[in-house]
Coordinates of C-alpha atoms in Angstrom, one line a residue:
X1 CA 36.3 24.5 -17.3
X2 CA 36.2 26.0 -20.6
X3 CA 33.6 29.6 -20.0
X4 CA 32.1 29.5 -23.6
X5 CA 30.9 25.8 -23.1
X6 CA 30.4 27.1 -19.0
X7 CA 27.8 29.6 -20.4
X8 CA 26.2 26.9 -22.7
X9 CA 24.8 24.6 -20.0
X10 CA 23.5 27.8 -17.8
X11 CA 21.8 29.3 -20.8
X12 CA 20.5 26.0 -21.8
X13 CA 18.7 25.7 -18.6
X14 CA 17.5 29.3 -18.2
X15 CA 15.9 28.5 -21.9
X16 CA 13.5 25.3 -20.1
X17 CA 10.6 27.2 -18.7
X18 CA 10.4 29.1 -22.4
X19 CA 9.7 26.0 -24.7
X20 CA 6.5 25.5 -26.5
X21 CA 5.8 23.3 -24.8
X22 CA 8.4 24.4 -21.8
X23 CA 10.4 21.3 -20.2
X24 CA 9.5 22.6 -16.8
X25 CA 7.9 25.5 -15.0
X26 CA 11.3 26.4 -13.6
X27 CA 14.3 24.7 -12.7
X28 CA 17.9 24.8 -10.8
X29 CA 21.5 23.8 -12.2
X30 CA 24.6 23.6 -10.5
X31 CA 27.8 22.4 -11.7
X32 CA 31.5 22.3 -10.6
X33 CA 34.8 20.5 -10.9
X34 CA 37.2 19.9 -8.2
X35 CA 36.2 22.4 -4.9
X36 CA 35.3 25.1 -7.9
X37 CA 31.6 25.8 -8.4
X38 CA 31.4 26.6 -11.9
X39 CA 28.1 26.8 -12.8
X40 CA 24.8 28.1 -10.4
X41 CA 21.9 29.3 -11.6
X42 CA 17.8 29.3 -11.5
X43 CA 14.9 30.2 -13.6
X44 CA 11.0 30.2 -13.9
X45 CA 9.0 29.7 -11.2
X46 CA 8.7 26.9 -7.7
X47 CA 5.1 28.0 -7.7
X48 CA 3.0 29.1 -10.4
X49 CA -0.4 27.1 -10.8
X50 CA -3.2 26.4 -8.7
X51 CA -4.8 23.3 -10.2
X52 CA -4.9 21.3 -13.5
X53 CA -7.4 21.8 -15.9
X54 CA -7.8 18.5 -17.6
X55 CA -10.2 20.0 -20.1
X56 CA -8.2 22.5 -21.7
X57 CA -4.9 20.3 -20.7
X58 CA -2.6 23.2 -19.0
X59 CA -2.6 24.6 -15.9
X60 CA -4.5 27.0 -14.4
X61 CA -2.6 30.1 -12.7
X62 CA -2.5 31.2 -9.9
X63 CA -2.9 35.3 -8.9
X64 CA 0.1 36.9 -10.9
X65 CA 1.7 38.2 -7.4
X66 CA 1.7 34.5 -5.9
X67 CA 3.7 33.2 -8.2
X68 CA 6.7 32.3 -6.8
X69 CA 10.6 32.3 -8.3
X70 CA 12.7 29.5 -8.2
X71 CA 15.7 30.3 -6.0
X72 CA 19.5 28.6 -5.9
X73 CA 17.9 27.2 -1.9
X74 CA 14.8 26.1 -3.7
X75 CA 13.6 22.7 -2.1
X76 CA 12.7 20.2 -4.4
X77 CA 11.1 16.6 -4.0
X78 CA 13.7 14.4 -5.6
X79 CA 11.7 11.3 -6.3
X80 CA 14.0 8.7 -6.9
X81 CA 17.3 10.2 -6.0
X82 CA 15.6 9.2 -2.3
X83 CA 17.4 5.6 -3.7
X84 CA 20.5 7.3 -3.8
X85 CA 20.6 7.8 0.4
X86 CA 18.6 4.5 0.8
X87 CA 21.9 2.5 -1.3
X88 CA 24.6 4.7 0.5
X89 CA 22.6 3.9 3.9
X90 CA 23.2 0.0 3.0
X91 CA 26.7 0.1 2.3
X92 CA 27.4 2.1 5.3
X93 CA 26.6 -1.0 6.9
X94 CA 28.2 -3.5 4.6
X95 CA 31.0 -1.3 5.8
X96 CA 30.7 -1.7 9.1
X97 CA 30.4 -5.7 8.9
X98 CA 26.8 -5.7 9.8
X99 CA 25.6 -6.5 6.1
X100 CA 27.1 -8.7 3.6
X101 CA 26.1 -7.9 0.2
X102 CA 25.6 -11.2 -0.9
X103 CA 23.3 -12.6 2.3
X104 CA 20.2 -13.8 1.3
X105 CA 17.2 -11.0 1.8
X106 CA 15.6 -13.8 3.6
X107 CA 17.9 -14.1 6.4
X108 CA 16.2 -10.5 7.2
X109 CA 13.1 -10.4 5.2
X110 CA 11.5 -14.4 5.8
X111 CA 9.2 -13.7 3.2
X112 CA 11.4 -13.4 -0.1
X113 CA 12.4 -16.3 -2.1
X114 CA 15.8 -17.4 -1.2
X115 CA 17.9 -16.8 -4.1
X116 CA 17.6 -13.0 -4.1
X117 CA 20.6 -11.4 -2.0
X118 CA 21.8 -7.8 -0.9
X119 CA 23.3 -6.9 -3.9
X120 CA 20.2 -7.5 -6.0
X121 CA 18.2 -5.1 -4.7
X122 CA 20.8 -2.5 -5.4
X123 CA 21.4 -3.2 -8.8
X124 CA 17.7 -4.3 -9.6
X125 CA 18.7 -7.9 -10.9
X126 CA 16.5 -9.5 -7.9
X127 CA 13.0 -9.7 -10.8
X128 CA 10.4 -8.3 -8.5
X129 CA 7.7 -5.9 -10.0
X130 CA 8.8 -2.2 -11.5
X131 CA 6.3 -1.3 -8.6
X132 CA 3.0 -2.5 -6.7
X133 CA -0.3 -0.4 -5.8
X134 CA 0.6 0.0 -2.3
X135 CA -1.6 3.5 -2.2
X136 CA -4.5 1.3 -3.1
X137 CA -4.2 -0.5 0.1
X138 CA -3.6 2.5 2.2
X139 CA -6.2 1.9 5.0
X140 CA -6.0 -1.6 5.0
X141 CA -5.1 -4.2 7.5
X142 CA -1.7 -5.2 5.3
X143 CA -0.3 -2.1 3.4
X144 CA 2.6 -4.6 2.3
X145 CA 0.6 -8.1 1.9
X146 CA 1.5 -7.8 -2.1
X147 CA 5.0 -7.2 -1.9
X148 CA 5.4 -10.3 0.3
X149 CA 3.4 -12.0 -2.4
X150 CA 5.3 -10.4 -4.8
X151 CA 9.0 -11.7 -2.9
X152 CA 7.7 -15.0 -2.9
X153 CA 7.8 -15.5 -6.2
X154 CA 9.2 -12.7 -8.4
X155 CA 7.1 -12.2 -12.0
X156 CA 10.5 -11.6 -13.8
X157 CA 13.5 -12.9 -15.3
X158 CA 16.1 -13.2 -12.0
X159 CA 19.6 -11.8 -12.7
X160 CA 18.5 -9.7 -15.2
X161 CA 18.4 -5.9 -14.9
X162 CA 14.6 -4.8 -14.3
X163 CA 14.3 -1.4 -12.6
X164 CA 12.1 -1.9 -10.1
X165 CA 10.9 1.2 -6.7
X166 CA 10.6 -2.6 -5.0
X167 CA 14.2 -3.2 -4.5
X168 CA 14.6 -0.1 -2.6
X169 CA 11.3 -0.2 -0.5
X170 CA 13.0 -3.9 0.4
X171 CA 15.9 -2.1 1.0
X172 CA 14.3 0.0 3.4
X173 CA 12.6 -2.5 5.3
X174 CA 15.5 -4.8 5.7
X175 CA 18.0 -1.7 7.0
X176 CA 15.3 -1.0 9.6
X177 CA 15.1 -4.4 10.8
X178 CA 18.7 -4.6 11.5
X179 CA 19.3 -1.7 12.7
X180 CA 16.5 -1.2 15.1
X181 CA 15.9 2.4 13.3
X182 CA 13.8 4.3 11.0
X183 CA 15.5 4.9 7.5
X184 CA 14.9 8.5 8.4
X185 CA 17.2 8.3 11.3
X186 CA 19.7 6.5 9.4
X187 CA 19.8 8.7 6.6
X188 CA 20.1 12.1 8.8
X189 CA 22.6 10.1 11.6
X190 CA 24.9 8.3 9.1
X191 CA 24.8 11.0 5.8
X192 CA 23.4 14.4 6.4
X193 CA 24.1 15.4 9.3
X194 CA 27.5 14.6 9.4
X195 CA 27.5 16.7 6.1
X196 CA 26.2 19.4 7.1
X197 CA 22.8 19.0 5.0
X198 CA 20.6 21.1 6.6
X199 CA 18.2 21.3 4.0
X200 CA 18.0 17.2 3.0
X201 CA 15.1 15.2 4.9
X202 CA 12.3 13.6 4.9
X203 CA 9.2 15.4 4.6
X204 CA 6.2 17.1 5.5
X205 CA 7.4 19.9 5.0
X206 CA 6.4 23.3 5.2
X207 CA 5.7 24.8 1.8
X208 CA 7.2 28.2 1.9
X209 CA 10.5 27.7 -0.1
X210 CA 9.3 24.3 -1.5
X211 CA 9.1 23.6 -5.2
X212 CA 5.5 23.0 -5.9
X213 CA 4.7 19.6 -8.0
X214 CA 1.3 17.9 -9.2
X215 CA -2.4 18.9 -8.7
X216 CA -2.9 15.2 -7.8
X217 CA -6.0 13.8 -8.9
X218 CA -7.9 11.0 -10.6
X219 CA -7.6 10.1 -13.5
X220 CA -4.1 11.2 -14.3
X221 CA -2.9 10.3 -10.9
X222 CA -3.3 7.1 -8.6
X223 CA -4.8 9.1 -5.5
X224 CA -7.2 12.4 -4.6
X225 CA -4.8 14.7 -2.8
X226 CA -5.0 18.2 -4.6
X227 CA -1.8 20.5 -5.3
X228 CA 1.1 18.6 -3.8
X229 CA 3.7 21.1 -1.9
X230 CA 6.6 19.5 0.8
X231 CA 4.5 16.5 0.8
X232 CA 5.5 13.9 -1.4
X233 CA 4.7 13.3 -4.9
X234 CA 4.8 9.7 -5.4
X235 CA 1.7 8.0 -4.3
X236 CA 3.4 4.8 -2.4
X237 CA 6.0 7.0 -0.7
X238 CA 2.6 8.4 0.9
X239 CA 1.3 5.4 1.3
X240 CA 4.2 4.7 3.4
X241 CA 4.0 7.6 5.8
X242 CA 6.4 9.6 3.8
X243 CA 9.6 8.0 4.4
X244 CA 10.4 4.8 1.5
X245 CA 13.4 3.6 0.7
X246 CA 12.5 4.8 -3.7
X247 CA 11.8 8.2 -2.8
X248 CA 10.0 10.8 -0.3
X249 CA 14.0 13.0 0.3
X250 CA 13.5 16.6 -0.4
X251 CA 16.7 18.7 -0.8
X252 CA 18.4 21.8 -2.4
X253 CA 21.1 21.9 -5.5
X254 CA 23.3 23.0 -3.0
X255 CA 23.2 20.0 -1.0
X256 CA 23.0 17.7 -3.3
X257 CA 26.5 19.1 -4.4
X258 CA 27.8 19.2 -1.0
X259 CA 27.1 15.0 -1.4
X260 CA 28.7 14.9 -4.8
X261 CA 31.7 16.3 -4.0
X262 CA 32.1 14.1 -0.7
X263 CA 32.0 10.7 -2.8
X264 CA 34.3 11.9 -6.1
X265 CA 36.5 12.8 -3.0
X266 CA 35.9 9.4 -1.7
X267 CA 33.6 9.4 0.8
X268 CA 35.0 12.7 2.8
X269 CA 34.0 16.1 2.9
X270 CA 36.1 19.0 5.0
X271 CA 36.4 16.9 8.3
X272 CA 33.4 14.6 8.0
X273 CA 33.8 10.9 6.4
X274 CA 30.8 9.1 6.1
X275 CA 32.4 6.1 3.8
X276 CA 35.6 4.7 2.9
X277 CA 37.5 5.4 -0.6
X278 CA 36.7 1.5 -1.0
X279 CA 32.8 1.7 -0.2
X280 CA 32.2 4.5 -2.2
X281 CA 34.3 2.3 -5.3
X282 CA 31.5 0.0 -4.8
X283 CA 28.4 2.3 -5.0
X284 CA 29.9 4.0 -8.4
X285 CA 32.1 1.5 -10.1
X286 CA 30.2 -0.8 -13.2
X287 CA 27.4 -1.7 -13.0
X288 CA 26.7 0.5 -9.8
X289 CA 25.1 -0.2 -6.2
X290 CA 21.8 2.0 -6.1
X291 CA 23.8 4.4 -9.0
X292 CA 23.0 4.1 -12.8
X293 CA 26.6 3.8 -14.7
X294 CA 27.4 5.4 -18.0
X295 CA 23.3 6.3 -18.8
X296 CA 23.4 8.5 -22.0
X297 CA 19.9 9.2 -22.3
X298 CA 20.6 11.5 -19.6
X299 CA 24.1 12.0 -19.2
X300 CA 25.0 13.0 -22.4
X301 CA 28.2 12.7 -23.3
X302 CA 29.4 12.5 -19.6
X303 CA 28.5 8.4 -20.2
X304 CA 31.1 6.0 -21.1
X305 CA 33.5 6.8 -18.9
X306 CA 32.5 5.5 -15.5
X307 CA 29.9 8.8 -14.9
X308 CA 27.4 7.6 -11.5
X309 CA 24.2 9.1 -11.0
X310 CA 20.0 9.1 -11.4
X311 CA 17.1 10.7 -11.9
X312 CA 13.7 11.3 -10.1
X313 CA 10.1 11.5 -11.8
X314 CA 9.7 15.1 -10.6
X315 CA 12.5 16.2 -12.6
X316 CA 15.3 15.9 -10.6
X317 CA 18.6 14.5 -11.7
X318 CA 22.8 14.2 -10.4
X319 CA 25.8 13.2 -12.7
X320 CA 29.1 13.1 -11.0
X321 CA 32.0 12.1 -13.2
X322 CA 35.5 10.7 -11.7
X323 CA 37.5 10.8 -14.5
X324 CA 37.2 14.7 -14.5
X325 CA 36.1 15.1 -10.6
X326 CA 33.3 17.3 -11.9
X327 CA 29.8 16.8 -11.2
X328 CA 26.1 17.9 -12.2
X329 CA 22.8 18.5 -10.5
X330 CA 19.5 19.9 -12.7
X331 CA 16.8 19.7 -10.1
X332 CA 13.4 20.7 -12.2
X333 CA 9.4 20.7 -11.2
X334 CA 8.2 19.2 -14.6
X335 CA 5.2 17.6 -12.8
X336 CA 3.7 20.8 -12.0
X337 CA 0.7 21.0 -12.2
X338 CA 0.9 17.6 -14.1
X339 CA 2.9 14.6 -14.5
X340 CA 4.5 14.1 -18.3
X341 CA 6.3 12.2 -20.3
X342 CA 9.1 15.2 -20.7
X343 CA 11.8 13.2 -21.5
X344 CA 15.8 13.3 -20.4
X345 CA 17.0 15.2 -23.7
X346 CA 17.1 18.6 -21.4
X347 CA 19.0 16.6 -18.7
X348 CA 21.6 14.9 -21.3
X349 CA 21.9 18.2 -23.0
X350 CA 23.1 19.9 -19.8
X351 CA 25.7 16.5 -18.9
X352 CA 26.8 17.2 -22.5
X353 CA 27.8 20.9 -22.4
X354 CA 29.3 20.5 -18.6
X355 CA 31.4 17.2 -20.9
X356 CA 32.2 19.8 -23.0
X357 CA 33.2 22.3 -20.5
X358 CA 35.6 20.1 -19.0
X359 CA 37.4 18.4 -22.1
X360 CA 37.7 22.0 -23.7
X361 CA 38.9 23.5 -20.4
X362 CA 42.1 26.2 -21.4
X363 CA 45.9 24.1 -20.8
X364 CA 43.9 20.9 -22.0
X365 CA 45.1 18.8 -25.0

């Protein structure tokens, strides 16, 4: 990988806590090609503000010795990248004949209109809902009456791509059905832990060494729960007890690169195999199973080529690129202490420069 263009991405990151106004209150990038990581670094802050001030719009800080530096083991919540384990969770057991990708969700879930299979949940063609207010029914009889409603009789356009948290939350329920298990279980039996990802689960979690994210309240947020810290941010994940198939994983860059490099090596990593060569084809190769394929808006110039990957609302994000076995992870808190509308430009910036990195690499044409 080419050092000017190396130096770049870091830079690029350590400059997204300093923007008027700044991306992120601090943030974690880690980059590498081949068993070489190239890039590691972190900046700003895990933990800086108390609460939200929604009359003055910022943050309000806390005590200038509690704030707390964002470290290369920093824990993040990854939001959506959770649908990254739920999808690899599923093909582990298309791969062991115990799920066919094409069954009808019905033959497991009763409730959903026939035509919608397996594979439409993973690539969001099934037209169900972006998402439902399951928070709102949080103490109620029926936490899931309107997604059956909802599966009965999808509001959108079938076969079409609409993302949708509902897929994966379907997802989730149907591998627990047939598996007799709790996607947490499945998650730590069939990915982490064979990996050795100590620091990837489900939470609660302690806070010390977690990333902090939103002073959750009304009416910027869906639910009254205060400074959220290794509990999860998104507001149906909680409504679910904290384990959902569309997000509720916490994790470290570290990791997360530890699972990047076991599927560009197809599915293996040191003595541990947790998919085939063949499996893993299907997760990453267009249009993607539970991966987004060739997304410019924020893989940069990384997309076009076959790069697999996703993001998470809290600011988290993976790339991983088989053309050049290289990969990406930008894990940032840019909810704290309030959820934006940031944007990916910071995110296809960084998948630009590592693009960069590689093509201009020394010996290359």
């Amino acid at each position: 990988m080419h050092p000017a263009w190396t130096e770049r991405l870091v830079s690029g990151v350590r400059a997204l806590p300093e923007g008027l106004p700044p991306w992120c209150p601090g943030a974690v990038v880690l980059a590498g090609r081949g068993p070489v990581v190239a890039a590691e670094a972190a900046t700003g802050w895990a933990v800086r503000y108390r609460a939200y001030d929604p009359d003055r719009d910022r943050g309000v800080d806390l005590p200038r010795d509690r704030w707390e530096p964002m470290r290369i083991g920093t824990v993040f919540d990854l939001a959506s990248l959770t649908k990254l384990f739920t999808a690899i969770a599923a093909v582990q057991q298309v791969e062991r004949g115990r799920l066919a990708l094409d069954a009808p969700v019905a033959a497991h879930l009763p409730a959903f209109a026939p035509g919608i299979t397996v594979r439409d949940l993973l690539r969001h063609t099934s037209g169900l809902a972006p998402e439902l207010p399951f928070y709102a029914h949080r103490d109620g009889p029926d936490l899931l009456a309107p997604l059956w409603a909802e599966a009965a009789a999808p509001c959108g356009p079938y076969g079409v791509h609409r993302y949708s948290d509902l897929n994966l939350i379907a997802l989730h329920l149907l591998l627990e059905r047939l598996t007799g298990r709790r996607l947490d279980a499945l998650v730590r039996d069939g990915i982490t832990g064979p990996l050795g990802m100590t620091s990837t689960c489900y939470g609660p979690l302690a806070p010390q060494g977690v990333a902090a994210t939103e002073d959750q309240r009304r009416p910027w947020a869906k639910a009254d729960r205060g400074l959220l810290r290794g509990e999860v941010h998104d507001e149906n994940a909680w409504a679910l007890g904290g384990v959902a198939g569309h997000a509720g994983v916490f994790s470290t860059a570290q990791d997360l690169a530890v699972l990047c490099r076991t599927l560009l090596n197809g599915g293996a990593y040191g003595t541990a195999r947790i998919l085939g060569p063949a499996a893993v084809a299907a997760l990453l190769d267009p249009p993607g199973l539970g991966f987004a394929v060739d997304q410019p808006y924020f893989m940069g110039e990384l997309a076009g080529r076959g790069a697999a990957g996703h993001t998470g609302f809290t600011g988290t994000s993976l790339v991983l690129d088989r053309a050049t076995d290289s990969f990406l992870v930008l894990l940032a808190n840019t909810v704290h202490p309030r959820r934006r509308t940031g944007g990916s430009a910071p995110r296809a910036a960084a998948a630009t420069r590592l693009a960069r990195a590689v093509s201009a690499a020394p010996g290359r044409p």
